CSV table of C-alpha atoms in Angstrom, one decimal:
chain,number,residue,atom,x,y,z
A,21,MET,CA,-12.3,-40.3,23.0
A,22,LYS,CA,-10.7,-41.9,19.9
A,23,ARG,CA,-13.0,-39.8,17.7
A,24,ARG,CA,-11.9,-36.6,19.5
A,25,ALA,CA,-8.2,-37.6,19.2
A,26,LEU,CA,-8.7,-38.3,15.5
A,27,MET,CA,-10.4,-34.9,15.2
A,28,LEU,CA,-7.4,-33.1,16.7
A,29,PHE,CA,-5.0,-35.2,14.6
A,30,LEU,CA,-6.8,-34.3,11.4
A,31,ILE,CA,-6.7,-30.6,12.3
A,32,LEU,CA,-3.0,-30.8,12.9
A,33,LEU,CA,-2.5,-32.5,9.5
A,34,GLY,CA,-4.7,-29.7,8.0
A,35,ALA,CA,-2.4,-27.1,9.5
A,36,LEU,CA,0.7,-28.8,8.1
A,37,LEU,CA,-0.9,-29.1,4.7
A,38,GLN,CA,-2.0,-25.5,4.7
A,39,GLN,CA,1.6,-24.5,5.5
A,40,LEU,CA,3.1,-26.7,2.9
A,41,LEU,CA,0.9,-25.6,0.0
A,42,PRO,CA,2.3,-22.8,-2.0
A,43,GLY,CA,0.5,-19.4,-2.1
A,44,ILE,CA,-1.3,-18.7,-5.4
A,45,SER,CA,0.4,-15.7,-7.0
A,46,LEU,CA,-2.6,-14.8,-9.1
A,47,LEU,CA,-4.7,-14.5,-5.9
A,48,GLY,CA,-2.2,-12.3,-4.1
A,49,GLY,CA,-0.3,-15.3,-2.6
A,50,MET,CA,-3.2,-16.5,-0.6
A,51,LYS,CA,-3.4,-20.1,0.5
A,52,PRO,CA,-6.4,-22.5,0.7
A,53,PRO,CA,-8.0,-21.9,4.2
A,54,ILE,CA,-8.0,-25.5,5.3
A,55,LEU,CA,-8.1,-24.8,9.0
A,56,GLY,CA,-11.0,-22.4,8.6
A,57,ALA,CA,-12.8,-25.0,6.5
A,58,MET,CA,-12.2,-27.6,9.3
A,59,ALA,CA,-13.6,-25.3,11.9
A,60,LEU,CA,-16.7,-24.7,9.8
A,61,PHE,CA,-17.2,-28.4,9.2
A,62,HIS,CA,-17.4,-29.0,12.9
A,63,ALA,CA,-19.8,-26.1,13.2
A,64,LEU,CA,-22.1,-27.7,10.6
A,65,HIS,CA,-21.9,-31.3,11.8
A,66,LYS,CA,-20.9,-31.5,15.5
A,67,GLY,CA,-22.4,-30.6,18.8
A,68,THR,CA,-20.7,-29.0,21.9
A,69,PRO,CA,-18.1,-29.4,23.3
A,70,ASP,CA,-16.4,-31.1,20.2
A,71,LEU,CA,-17.3,-28.1,18.1
A,72,TRP,CA,-15.6,-25.6,20.4
A,73,ILE,CA,-12.5,-27.8,21.0
A,74,ALA,CA,-12.1,-28.1,17.2
A,75,VAL,CA,-12.7,-24.4,16.5
A,76,PHE,CA,-10.3,-23.1,19.2
A,77,PHE,CA,-7.6,-25.7,18.3
A,78,ALA,CA,-7.8,-24.6,14.6
A,79,ALA,CA,-7.8,-20.9,15.5
A,80,LEU,CA,-4.8,-21.4,17.9
A,81,LEU,CA,-2.8,-23.1,15.1
A,82,GLN,CA,-3.8,-20.5,12.5
A,83,ASP,CA,-2.8,-17.6,14.7
A,84,GLY,CA,0.2,-19.4,16.3
A,85,LEU,CA,1.8,-20.3,13.0
A,86,SER,CA,1.0,-17.0,11.3
A,87,GLY,CA,3.0,-13.7,11.7
A,88,GLY,CA,2.0,-10.8,14.0
A,89,SER,CA,-0.1,-10.9,17.2
A,90,PHE,CA,-2.7,-13.5,18.3
A,91,GLY,CA,-6.2,-12.4,17.4
A,92,PRO,CA,-7.7,-12.6,13.9
A,93,ALA,CA,-8.5,-16.3,13.8
A,94,LEU,CA,-9.2,-16.5,17.5
A,95,LEU,CA,-12.0,-13.9,16.8
A,96,SER,CA,-13.3,-14.9,13.4
A,97,PHE,CA,-13.3,-18.7,13.7
A,98,PRO,CA,-15.5,-18.8,16.9
A,99,ALA,CA,-17.7,-15.9,15.7
A,100,LEU,CA,-18.5,-17.5,12.3
A,101,SER,CA,-18.8,-21.0,13.8
A,102,LEU,CA,-21.3,-19.7,16.3
A,103,LEU,CA,-23.3,-18.1,13.6
A,104,ILE,CA,-23.3,-21.2,11.5
A,105,TYR,CA,-24.1,-23.4,14.5
A,106,ARG,CA,-27.2,-21.2,15.2
A,107,VAL,CA,-28.6,-21.4,11.7
A,108,ARG,CA,-27.6,-24.9,10.8
A,109,SER,CA,-31.1,-26.4,11.5
A,110,GLU,CA,-32.5,-24.1,8.9
A,111,ILE,CA,-30.1,-24.8,6.1
A,112,PHE,CA,-29.1,-27.9,4.1
A,113,THR,CA,-25.8,-28.6,5.8
A,114,ASP,CA,-24.7,-31.3,3.3
A,115,SER,CA,-25.7,-29.4,0.2
A,116,LEU,CA,-22.8,-28.4,-2.1
A,117,VAL,CA,-24.1,-24.8,-2.4
A,118,THR,CA,-24.3,-24.4,1.4
A,119,GLN,CA,-20.7,-25.7,1.7
A,120,MET,CA,-19.5,-23.3,-1.0
A,121,VAL,CA,-21.3,-20.3,0.5
A,122,VAL,CA,-20.1,-20.8,4.1
A,123,GLY,CA,-16.6,-21.6,2.8
A,124,ALA,CA,-16.5,-18.4,0.9
A,125,LEU,CA,-17.8,-16.5,3.9
A,126,MET,CA,-15.1,-18.0,6.2
A,127,GLY,CA,-12.3,-17.4,3.7
A,128,PHE,CA,-13.3,-13.7,3.2
A,129,CYS,CA,-14.0,-13.0,6.9
A,130,THR,CA,-10.7,-14.5,8.1
A,131,ALA,CA,-8.7,-12.7,5.5
A,132,PHE,CA,-10.5,-9.4,6.3
A,133,ALA,CA,-9.9,-9.9,10.0
A,134,ILE,CA,-6.2,-10.6,9.4
A,135,GLY,CA,-5.8,-7.5,7.1
A,136,VAL,CA,-7.7,-5.1,9.4
A,137,PHE,CA,-6.2,-6.4,12.7
A,138,HIS,CA,-2.5,-6.4,11.6
A,139,SER,CA,-2.8,-3.2,9.6
A,140,ALA,CA,-4.3,-1.4,12.7
A,141,LEU,CA,-1.4,-2.7,14.8
A,142,GLY,CA,1.1,-1.5,12.1
A,143,GLN,CA,2.4,-5.1,11.6
A,144,LEU,CA,1.3,-5.3,8.0
A,145,SER,CA,1.8,-3.0,5.1
A,146,VAL,CA,-0.1,-3.8,1.9
A,147,GLU,CA,-1.2,-1.8,-1.1
A,148,PRO,CA,-5.0,-1.3,-1.4
A,149,ARG,CA,-5.0,-3.1,-4.8
A,150,LEU,CA,-3.3,-6.1,-3.3
A,151,VAL,CA,-5.8,-6.1,-0.4
A,152,PHE,CA,-8.7,-6.3,-2.8
A,153,ILE,CA,-7.0,-9.2,-4.8
A,154,ARG,CA,-6.3,-11.1,-1.6
A,155,LEU,CA,-9.8,-10.7,-0.2
A,156,PHE,CA,-11.3,-11.9,-3.5
A,157,GLY,CA,-8.7,-14.7,-3.6
A,158,ALA,CA,-9.6,-15.8,0.0
A,159,LEU,CA,-13.3,-15.8,-0.9
A,160,LEU,CA,-12.6,-17.9,-4.0
A,161,LEU,CA,-10.3,-20.3,-2.2
A,162,GLY,CA,-12.8,-20.7,0.7
A,163,LEU,CA,-15.5,-21.5,-1.9
A,164,VAL,CA,-13.4,-24.3,-3.4
A,165,THR,CA,-11.7,-25.6,-0.2
A,166,GLN,CA,-14.8,-26.1,2.0
A,167,PRO,CA,-16.6,-28.9,0.0
A,168,VAL,CA,-13.3,-30.8,-0.5
A,169,VAL,CA,-12.4,-30.6,3.2
A,170,ALA,CA,-15.9,-31.6,4.3
A,171,ARG,CA,-15.9,-34.6,2.0
A,172,VAL,CA,-12.5,-35.8,3.2
A,173,LEU,CA,-13.4,-35.4,6.9
A,174,LEU,CA,-16.7,-37.2,6.4
A,175,ARG,CA,-15.0,-40.1,4.6
A,176,THR,CA,-12.3,-40.3,7.2
A,177,GLU,CA,-14.7,-40.4,10.2
A,178,ALA,CA,-16.8,-43.0,8.4
A,179,LEU,CA,-13.8,-45.3,8.5
A,180,ILE,CA,-13.7,-45.5,12.4
A,181,PRO,CA,-16.5,-48.0,12.8
A,182,LYS,CA,-14.9,-50.2,10.1
A,183,TRP,CA,-11.6,-50.2,12.0
A,184,ARG,CA,-13.4,-51.2,15.2
A,185,GLU,CA,-15.2,-54.0,13.2
A,186,ALA,CA,-11.9,-55.2,11.8
A,187,ARG,CA,-10.2,-55.3,15.2
A,188,ARG,CA,-13.1,-57.3,16.6
A,189,TRP,CA,-12.5,-60.0,14.0
A,190,LEU,CA,-8.7,-60.2,14.6
B,28,MET,CA,-30.2,-22.9,36.9
B,29,ALA,CA,-28.0,-25.1,34.7
B,30,LEU,CA,-28.7,-22.8,31.7
B,31,ARG,CA,-27.8,-19.7,33.8
B,32,ASN,CA,-24.4,-21.3,34.7
B,33,LYS,CA,-23.8,-22.3,31.1
B,34,LYS,CA,-24.4,-18.7,30.0
B,35,ARG,CA,-22.0,-17.5,32.7
B,36,VAL,CA,-19.3,-19.9,31.5
B,37,TYR,CA,-19.8,-18.7,27.9
B,38,ALA,CA,-19.7,-15.0,28.9
B,39,ALA,CA,-16.5,-15.6,30.9
B,40,ALA,CA,-14.9,-17.5,28.0
B,41,ALA,CA,-15.9,-14.7,25.6
B,42,VAL,CA,-14.4,-12.0,27.9
B,43,LEU,CA,-11.2,-14.0,28.4
B,44,LEU,CA,-10.9,-14.4,24.6
B,45,LEU,CA,-11.4,-10.6,24.0
B,46,VAL,CA,-8.8,-9.8,26.6
B,47,VAL,CA,-6.3,-12.2,24.9
B,48,VAL,CA,-7.0,-10.7,21.5
B,49,LEU,CA,-7.4,-7.0,22.3
B,50,VAL,CA,-4.4,-6.7,24.7
B,51,PRO,CA,-1.6,-7.7,22.4
B,52,LEU,CA,1.3,-7.7,24.8
B,53,SER,CA,4.3,-8.6,22.6
B,54,SER,CA,6.0,-10.7,25.3
B,55,LEU,CA,2.8,-12.7,25.9
B,56,THR,CA,2.2,-13.0,22.2
B,57,LEU,CA,5.7,-14.3,21.6
B,58,MET,CA,5.4,-16.7,24.5
B,59,GLY,CA,2.1,-18.1,23.2
B,60,LYS,CA,3.4,-18.3,19.6
B,61,GLY,CA,6.6,-19.8,20.8
B,62,ALA,CA,4.7,-22.6,22.5
B,63,VAL,CA,2.7,-23.4,19.4
B,64,ARG,CA,5.7,-23.1,17.0
B,65,ASP,CA,8.1,-25.2,19.2
B,66,ALA,CA,5.4,-27.9,19.6
B,67,MET,CA,4.8,-27.9,15.8
B,68,ALA,CA,8.4,-27.7,14.7
B,69,PRO,CA,9.2,-31.5,14.7
B,70,ALA,CA,6.0,-32.1,12.6
B,71,GLN,CA,6.8,-29.2,10.3
B,72,ARG,CA,10.4,-30.5,9.9
B,73,GLY,CA,9.0,-34.0,9.2
B,74,SER,CA,6.4,-32.9,6.6
B,75,THR,CA,8.9,-30.6,4.9
B,76,GLY,CA,11.4,-33.4,4.9
B,77,ILE,CA,9.0,-35.8,3.3
B,78,LEU,CA,8.1,-33.2,0.6
B,79,ARG,CA,11.8,-32.6,0.0
B,80,ARG,CA,12.5,-36.3,-0.3
B,81,ILE,CA,9.7,-36.7,-2.8
B,82,SER,CA,11.1,-33.8,-4.8
B,83,GLU,CA,14.7,-35.2,-4.6
B,84,ALA,CA,13.4,-38.7,-5.6
B,85,TRP,CA,11.7,-37.1,-8.6
B,86,SER,CA,15.0,-35.4,-9.5
B,87,ALA,CA,16.8,-38.7,-9.1
B,88,VAL,CA,14.4,-40.3,-11.4
B,89,CYS,CA,15.0,-37.6,-13.9
B,90,GLY,CA,18.7,-38.4,-13.8
B,91,PHE,CA,20.1,-35.7,-11.5
B,92,GLY,CA,20.4,-37.9,-8.4
B,93,GLY,CA,24.2,-37.8,-7.9
B,94,MET,CA,24.5,-34.2,-8.9
B,95,LEU,CA,21.9,-33.1,-6.4
B,96,GLU,CA,24.0,-34.1,-3.4
B,97,LYS,CA,27.1,-32.7,-4.9
B,98,ASN,CA,25.4,-29.5,-5.8
B,99,ARG,CA,24.1,-29.1,-2.2
B,100,ASP,CA,27.7,-29.6,-0.8
B,101,LEU,CA,29.1,-27.1,-3.3
B,102,SER,CA,26.4,-24.5,-2.6
B,103,ARG,CA,27.1,-24.8,1.1
B,104,GLU,CA,30.8,-24.3,0.6
B,105,LEU,CA,30.2,-21.4,-1.8
B,106,VAL,CA,28.1,-19.5,0.6
B,107,ARG,CA,30.7,-19.9,3.3
B,108,VAL,CA,33.4,-18.7,1.0
B,109,ASN,CA,31.3,-15.8,-0.3
B,110,ALA,CA,30.4,-14.7,3.2
B,111,GLU,CA,34.0,-14.9,4.3
B,112,LEU,CA,35.1,-13.0,1.2
B,113,SER,CA,32.7,-10.2,1.7
B,114,ARG,CA,33.8,-10.0,5.3
B,115,TRP,CA,37.4,-9.7,4.2
B,116,ARG,CA,36.6,-7.1,1.6
B,117,ALA,CA,34.7,-5.0,4.1
B,118,ALA,CA,37.6,-5.3,6.5
B,119,GLU,CA,40.0,-4.2,3.9
B,120,GLU,CA,38.0,-1.2,2.9
B,121,GLU,CA,37.5,-0.3,6.6
B,122,ASN,CA,41.2,-0.6,7.2
B,123,VAL,CA,41.9,1.9,4.5
B,124,ARG,CA,39.4,4.4,5.9
B,125,LEU,CA,40.8,3.9,9.4
B,126,ARG,CA,44.3,4.7,8.3
B,127,LYS,CA,42.9,8.1,7.4
B,128,ALA,CA,41.1,8.6,10.6
B,129,LEU,CA,42.5,9.1,14.0
B,130,GLY,CA,40.4,6.5,15.9
B,131,PHE,CA,39.6,3.0,14.7
B,132,TYR,CA,36.8,0.4,14.9
B,133,GLU,CA,37.3,-3.2,15.7
B,134,GLU,CA,34.8,-5.5,14.0
B,135,GLN,CA,33.7,-8.7,15.6
B,136,SER,CA,31.4,-11.3,14.1
B,137,GLY,CA,30.7,-14.9,15.1
B,138,GLN,CA,30.2,-18.1,13.2
B,139,ILE,CA,27.6,-18.4,10.4
B,140,ILE,CA,24.7,-20.7,11.5
B,141,ALA,CA,23.3,-23.1,8.9
B,142,CYS,CA,19.5,-23.6,9.2
B,143,ASP,CA,17.0,-25.8,7.5
B,144,VAL,CA,13.8,-24.2,6.2
B,145,ILE,CA,10.8,-26.0,7.9
B,146,GLY,CA,7.8,-23.9,6.7
B,147,ARG,CA,6.3,-20.9,5.2
B,148,ASP,CA,3.6,-18.5,6.4
B,149,ILE,CA,0.3,-20.2,6.9
B,150,SER,CA,-2.0,-17.3,5.9
B,151,GLY,CA,-0.3,-16.0,2.8
B,152,TRP,CA,-0.4,-12.4,4.1
B,153,TRP,CA,3.3,-12.3,5.1
B,154,ASN,CA,6.4,-12.9,3.0
B,155,THR,CA,8.1,-15.1,5.6
B,156,ILE,CA,9.7,-18.5,6.0
B,157,ARG,CA,10.4,-20.4,9.1
B,158,LEU,CA,13.9,-21.8,10.0
B,159,GLY,CA,14.4,-24.9,12.2
B,160,LYS,CA,16.8,-23.2,14.6
B,161,GLY,CA,16.2,-20.7,17.3
B,162,LYS,CA,17.5,-19.0,20.4
B,163,GLN,CA,19.0,-22.3,21.7
B,164,ASP,CA,21.2,-22.4,18.6
B,165,GLY,CA,22.4,-18.8,18.9
B,166,VAL,CA,19.9,-17.2,16.5
B,167,ARG,CA,18.7,-13.7,17.6
B,168,GLU,CA,16.2,-11.2,16.3
B,169,GLY,CA,17.3,-8.8,13.5
B,170,GLN,CA,20.1,-10.9,12.1
B,171,ALA,CA,20.8,-11.2,8.4
B,172,VAL,CA,19.8,-14.4,6.6
B,173,ILE,CA,21.7,-15.3,3.4
B,174,SER,CA,21.6,-17.9,0.7
B,175,PRO,CA,24.3,-18.7,-1.8
B,176,ASP,CA,22.9,-15.9,-4.0
B,177,GLY,CA,23.0,-13.1,-1.3
B,178,LEU,CA,20.7,-11.5,1.3
B,179,VAL,CA,17.3,-13.2,1.8
B,180,GLY,CA,15.9,-11.2,4.7
B,181,ARG,CA,16.2,-10.8,8.5
B,182,THR,CA,15.1,-12.8,11.4
B,183,THR,CA,12.0,-11.5,13.2
B,184,GLU,CA,10.2,-13.7,15.7
B,185,VAL,CA,12.7,-16.1,17.3
B,186,THR,CA,11.5,-18.9,19.6
B,187,ALA,CA,13.6,-21.5,21.4
B,188,HIS,CA,13.7,-23.8,18.3
B,189,THR,CA,12.4,-21.8,15.4
B,190,ALA,CA,13.0,-18.4,13.8
B,191,ASP,CA,10.9,-16.5,11.3
B,192,VAL,CA,12.6,-14.8,8.4
B,193,LEU,CA,11.0,-11.6,7.0
B,194,LEU,CA,11.9,-11.8,3.3
B,195,LEU,CA,13.4,-8.8,1.5
B,196,SER,CA,10.2,-8.6,-0.7
B,197,ASP,CA,8.0,-7.9,2.3
B,198,PRO,CA,6.9,-4.2,2.5
B,199,THR,CA,7.9,-4.1,6.2
B,200,CYS,CA,11.4,-5.2,5.6
B,201,GLN,CA,13.9,-2.4,5.3
B,202,VAL,CA,17.7,-2.6,4.8
B,203,SER,CA,20.4,0.0,4.5
B,204,ALA,CA,22.1,-0.5,1.2
B,205,LYS,CA,24.5,1.0,-1.3
B,206,ILE,CA,25.1,0.8,-5.0
B,207,GLU,CA,28.4,-1.1,-5.3
B,208,ARG,CA,29.8,0.7,-8.4
B,209,MET,CA,29.8,4.2,-6.9
B,210,ASP,CA,29.3,4.0,-3.2
B,211,VAL,CA,25.9,5.7,-3.2
B,212,PHE,CA,23.7,4.9,-0.2
B,213,GLY,CA,20.0,4.3,0.0
B,214,LEU,CA,17.3,2.3,1.7
B,215,VAL,CA,16.0,-1.0,0.3
B,216,ARG,CA,12.3,-1.7,1.0
B,217,GLY,CA,10.3,-4.7,0.0
B,218,ALA,CA,7.4,-4.1,-2.5
B,219,GLY,CA,5.6,-7.4,-2.4
B,220,THR,CA,5.3,-9.8,-5.3
B,221,THR,CA,4.0,-9.5,-8.8
B,222,LEU,CA,1.0,-11.4,-10.0
B,223,LYS,CA,3.5,-13.8,-11.6
B,224,GLY,CA,5.0,-14.5,-8.1
B,225,GLU,CA,8.2,-12.6,-8.7
B,226,PRO,CA,9.5,-10.7,-5.6
B,227,LYS,CA,10.0,-6.9,-5.9
B,228,ALA,CA,11.9,-4.4,-3.9
B,229,ILE,CA,12.8,-0.7,-4.3
B,230,ILE,CA,15.9,1.3,-3.2
B,231,GLU,CA,14.9,4.8,-2.1
B,232,PHE,CA,16.5,8.1,-1.0
B,233,ILE,CA,19.3,7.9,-3.6
B,234,ASN,CA,21.0,11.3,-4.1
B,235,LYS,CA,19.4,12.8,-7.2
B,236,ASP,CA,22.7,14.1,-8.5
B,237,LYS,CA,24.3,10.7,-8.7
B,238,GLU,CA,24.1,8.9,-12.0
B,239,ILE,CA,22.9,5.4,-11.4
B,240,ARG,CA,22.3,2.8,-14.1
B,241,VAL,CA,20.1,-0.2,-14.8
B,242,ASN,CA,22.0,-3.4,-13.9
B,243,ASP,CA,24.0,-1.7,-11.1
B,244,GLU,CA,24.5,-4.1,-8.3
B,245,VAL,CA,22.9,-3.2,-4.9
B,246,VAL,CA,24.6,-4.6,-1.7
B,247,THR,CA,24.2,-4.0,2.0
B,248,SER,CA,25.9,-0.8,3.2
B,249,GLY,CA,27.2,-2.1,6.5
B,250,LEU,CA,25.3,0.6,8.4
B,251,GLY,CA,23.2,-1.1,11.1
B,252,ALA,CA,23.5,-4.7,12.2
B,253,PHE,CA,24.0,-6.3,8.8
B,254,PRO,CA,27.5,-7.1,7.5
B,255,GLN,CA,28.7,-5.0,4.6
B,256,GLY,CA,28.7,-6.2,0.9
B,257,LEU,CA,26.0,-8.8,0.9
B,258,HIS,CA,24.4,-9.0,-2.5
B,259,ILE,CA,20.8,-7.8,-2.7
B,260,GLY,CA,20.0,-7.5,-6.4
B,261,TYR,CA,20.4,-5.5,-9.6
B,262,ILE,CA,18.6,-2.3,-10.6
B,263,THR,CA,15.9,-2.9,-13.2
B,264,HIS,CA,14.2,0.5,-13.4
B,265,ILE,CA,15.0,4.1,-12.3
B,266,LYS,CA,12.7,7.0,-11.5
B,267,ARG,CA,12.4,10.2,-9.4
B,268,ASP,CA,10.4,10.0,-6.2
B,269,ASP,CA,7.3,12.1,-5.7
B,270,SER,CA,9.1,14.9,-3.9
B,271,GLY,CA,11.7,15.2,-6.7
B,272,LEU,CA,14.4,15.4,-4.1
B,273,PHE,CA,15.7,11.8,-4.5
B,274,GLN,CA,15.9,9.0,-7.0
B,275,GLN,CA,14.4,5.6,-6.5
B,276,ALA,CA,15.0,2.4,-8.4
B,277,GLU,CA,13.3,-1.0,-8.6
B,278,ILE,CA,15.4,-4.0,-8.0
B,279,THR,CA,14.7,-7.7,-8.3
B,280,PRO,CA,15.9,-9.4,-5.1
B,281,LEU,CA,17.2,-12.5,-6.8
B,282,PRO,CA,18.3,-14.3,-3.6
B,283,THR,CA,14.6,-14.7,-2.5
B,284,ILE,CA,13.6,-16.5,-5.8
B,285,GLY,CA,13.5,-20.3,-5.6
B,286,LEU,CA,14.8,-20.5,-2.0
B,287,LEU,CA,16.9,-23.5,-1.1
B,288,ASP,CA,16.1,-26.0,1.7
B,289,TYR,CA,18.8,-24.5,3.9
B,290,LEU,CA,19.8,-20.9,4.6
B,291,PHE,CA,22.5,-19.3,6.8
B,292,VAL,CA,22.1,-16.8,9.6
B,293,VAL,CA,24.9,-14.3,9.8
B,294,PRO,CA,25.5,-13.0,13.4
B,295,SER,CA,25.2,-9.2,13.9
B,296,VAL,CA,28.3,-7.2,13.5
B,297,GLU,CA,29.4,-5.7,16.8
B,298,ARG,CA,31.6,-2.7,16.6
B,299,GLU,CA,33.7,-1.7,19.5
B,300,VAL,CA,35.7,1.5,19.6
B,301,ALA,CA,39.2,0.6,20.6
B,302,GLU,CA,41.1,2.7,23.0
């Protein structure tokens, strides 16, 4: 239960951090996809139902705090997480290359879903050149963000048994 | 049997998700978003506050501590005075016109609402910022948002405690404007940001026979819900549009550069025809 509460708290912190970080102008103003990376981390390392709780909570925050209608993250996060969950026994989940590839995939797919979804609904108007830059930027940022987020989450979760140990001695 | 039930649960969840996503009812969307945003508002305000404090502490270390507070008070005062001045100027111009006409309009506008900025768009796809005041504080959709430098954008999605501001640089933001020097009207539309991060906007549908110049000031025209005379920016480049019937000009919306921690929502102008 405590582990689950920590999981949700960390996702909340991730959402706040993603919102606070400035967009990178050279990459079309895109931001590091921290929430997407957190969803993928749970797809790579956790079982159900923790995985689905984390994925839907992250998607809800991503769509809820973003402009336009609900949808892109609520579709892309679970779809990609399901895909990764299915193939995770056949890949090296802790390898840096795996982390980078799935991170890039998540960044690209989420950005693509947002672009297509909101453009189709007429809520977004972006030049094709800028769309290309943003998709490339999202791919690049996903590639960099995923290993960092995975490392931070693994380290934080590893602290829990130490807290329990410390409380027992007090 | 258990496996079959599990599959049914997954199928039901997938169908429910698709219904939520593919049936974007605006009222339902806003209700859902409102719940998420209102719940997150205190945390966003807290985290932005911490970041602000750190940046202020850094400024204090650099020797600008006392000036910072004073500057903030003066900026606040200046925006109030500027807004009041533009309202008086607009009222004066309107008065002159009304003397020439038979009927007359009465302009009513409420108090300016000071708001703190609590966040920015999470995805990077939108040029928006989030204010820490919403419907409960009197903010409504479609109202002008100003900084001491002029018009910043307009309110879009307003929840009970938050309001999103669509910045002037966003391509979906359109404002009726005029060139101050010669009373030529046009439509200002956002044009995104450059790769250096500078916001861009263009003013379209300017009469091709009017001689506009670089550095001409562009202000709100007063047509629509926005008050008249709010500064938008200066013309940087002029060209003919594709049809050759109008001129268009690029402007740099200075008010959206380096936004402050607080902004002001200007209530919509309500015009009533007096009997």
